[in-house]
Amino acid sequence: MDRLFLILKETAKTTFYICKTLFKIMIPISIIMKILAEFGLIAYIGKFLSPVMSLAGIPGSYGIAWAAAICTNGYAAAIAFFSIFPDEPITKAQITVLAIIILSSHSLPIECGIATKVGIKLSISLIYRFFMGIASGIVFNFLFSFFNLYNTAPQILLANVNNVKKTLWGWALGEIKIYLTIVAIVFILNLIITILEKSGVLLIIIKILGPFLKLIGIGKDAIPITIIGVILGYSYATGFFIKEAKTGKIEKIEFFYSLNFVSTCHAIIEDNMLMISIGGAAIPIYLGRFIFVYIMCMIIFFFTSRIKEERFFKIFFR
């Protein structure tokens, strides 16, 4: 009983530290993004992204959906999407490409801001995420066009998205609910990792996934946090990385490669289901995007691992 109490106490302390660090970044940026949205500035970002949309075979007007995703999250992107779709319907292939772009690069102010706490340059995170969004859109648009895939009317599963709070008070309550949820999830994750570690299950998972993740630069110590990020979300993974960065248990270079993968392939349950519900095709969103990100990370690891360590840190780290 005493041992259980000590584990819970230590878990609570770790949770407090992780959440305190995350919220210092998330809360101010959330407020700034809300102000931008209220003044209609996200729409201007959407106009800037219109030419990029054409590279991916998507009408330029849908740039506002990507802009909403970049500044906030996938739910805001879905709302923006539904504001355009009735007047300018697009095919299932085009929605799938748009969904993959959104999944590759969303919530950039918060997620890239959190990455700086691990030491990675903000400019590197932003350029990488933006590039991956564009690259994924171009690649999947080419594949769908070449093989004439999903050139049909989409099946919309989510007819109405009402995630935007009408009042400032409603928005504030929604934000508080999100932060409380994060606290609960981080606590549970800490507890699960401790249990898996003490039971030996974590070692088995590391042995199974180790060879695959090694090809993209992720060492065994970073595997558990990488899994957390892929399944649950980028913020959770980086929260744990921030904690580990203080201990020095995980090499900084592993942070870089793990975050490369997690930043463009995370929250695969919630985020992917949202994009499928607005008409995206499941196989490309789940399997196709995963393969694309893995191959891109292999290429990045192949070239960057040949850079001398001192220069590597100078280029990619603050």
PDB file of N, CA and C in Angstrom, residues 5 65 74 90 124 175 289:
ATOM      1  N   PHE A   5       1.129   4.223  -2.840  1.00  0.00           N
ATOM      2  CA  PHE A   5       1.005   5.642  -2.498  1.00  0.00           C
ATOM      3  C   PHE A   5       2.200   6.435  -3.026  1.00  0.00           C
ATOM      4  N   ALA A  65      -9.592  26.454 -44.767  1.00  0.00           N
ATOM      5  CA  ALA A  65      -9.680  25.266 -43.911  1.00  0.00           C
ATOM      6  C   ALA A  65      -8.293  24.906 -43.380  1.00  0.00           C
ATOM      7  N   GLY A  74      -7.899  20.652 -35.884  1.00  0.00           N
ATOM      8  CA  GLY A  74      -8.677  19.984 -36.916  1.00  0.00           C
ATOM      9  C   GLY A  74     -10.158  20.284 -36.866  1.00  0.00           C
ATOM     10  N   ILE A  90     -16.389  19.261 -53.618  1.00  0.00           N
ATOM     11  CA  ILE A  90     -15.189  18.643 -54.192  1.00  0.00           C
ATOM     12  C   ILE A  90     -15.298  17.122 -54.071  1.00  0.00           C
ATOM     13  N   ILE A 124      12.825  25.852 -37.643  1.00  0.00           N
ATOM     14  CA  ILE A 124      12.974  24.490 -38.185  1.00  0.00           C
ATOM     15  C   ILE A 124      11.656  23.738 -38.084  1.00  0.00           C
ATOM     16  N   GLU A 175     -11.965  25.789 -23.210  1.00  0.00           N
ATOM     17  CA  GLU A 175     -10.521  25.723 -23.012  1.00  0.00           C
ATOM     18  C   GLU A 175     -10.180  25.083 -21.665  1.00  0.00           C
ATOM     19  N   ARG A 289      -0.789   7.747 -45.267  1.00  0.00           N
ATOM     20  CA  ARG A 289      -0.082   8.853 -44.609  1.00  0.00           C
ATOM     21  C   ARG A 289       1.029   8.323 -43.707  1.00  0.00           C
TER      22      ARG A 289
END
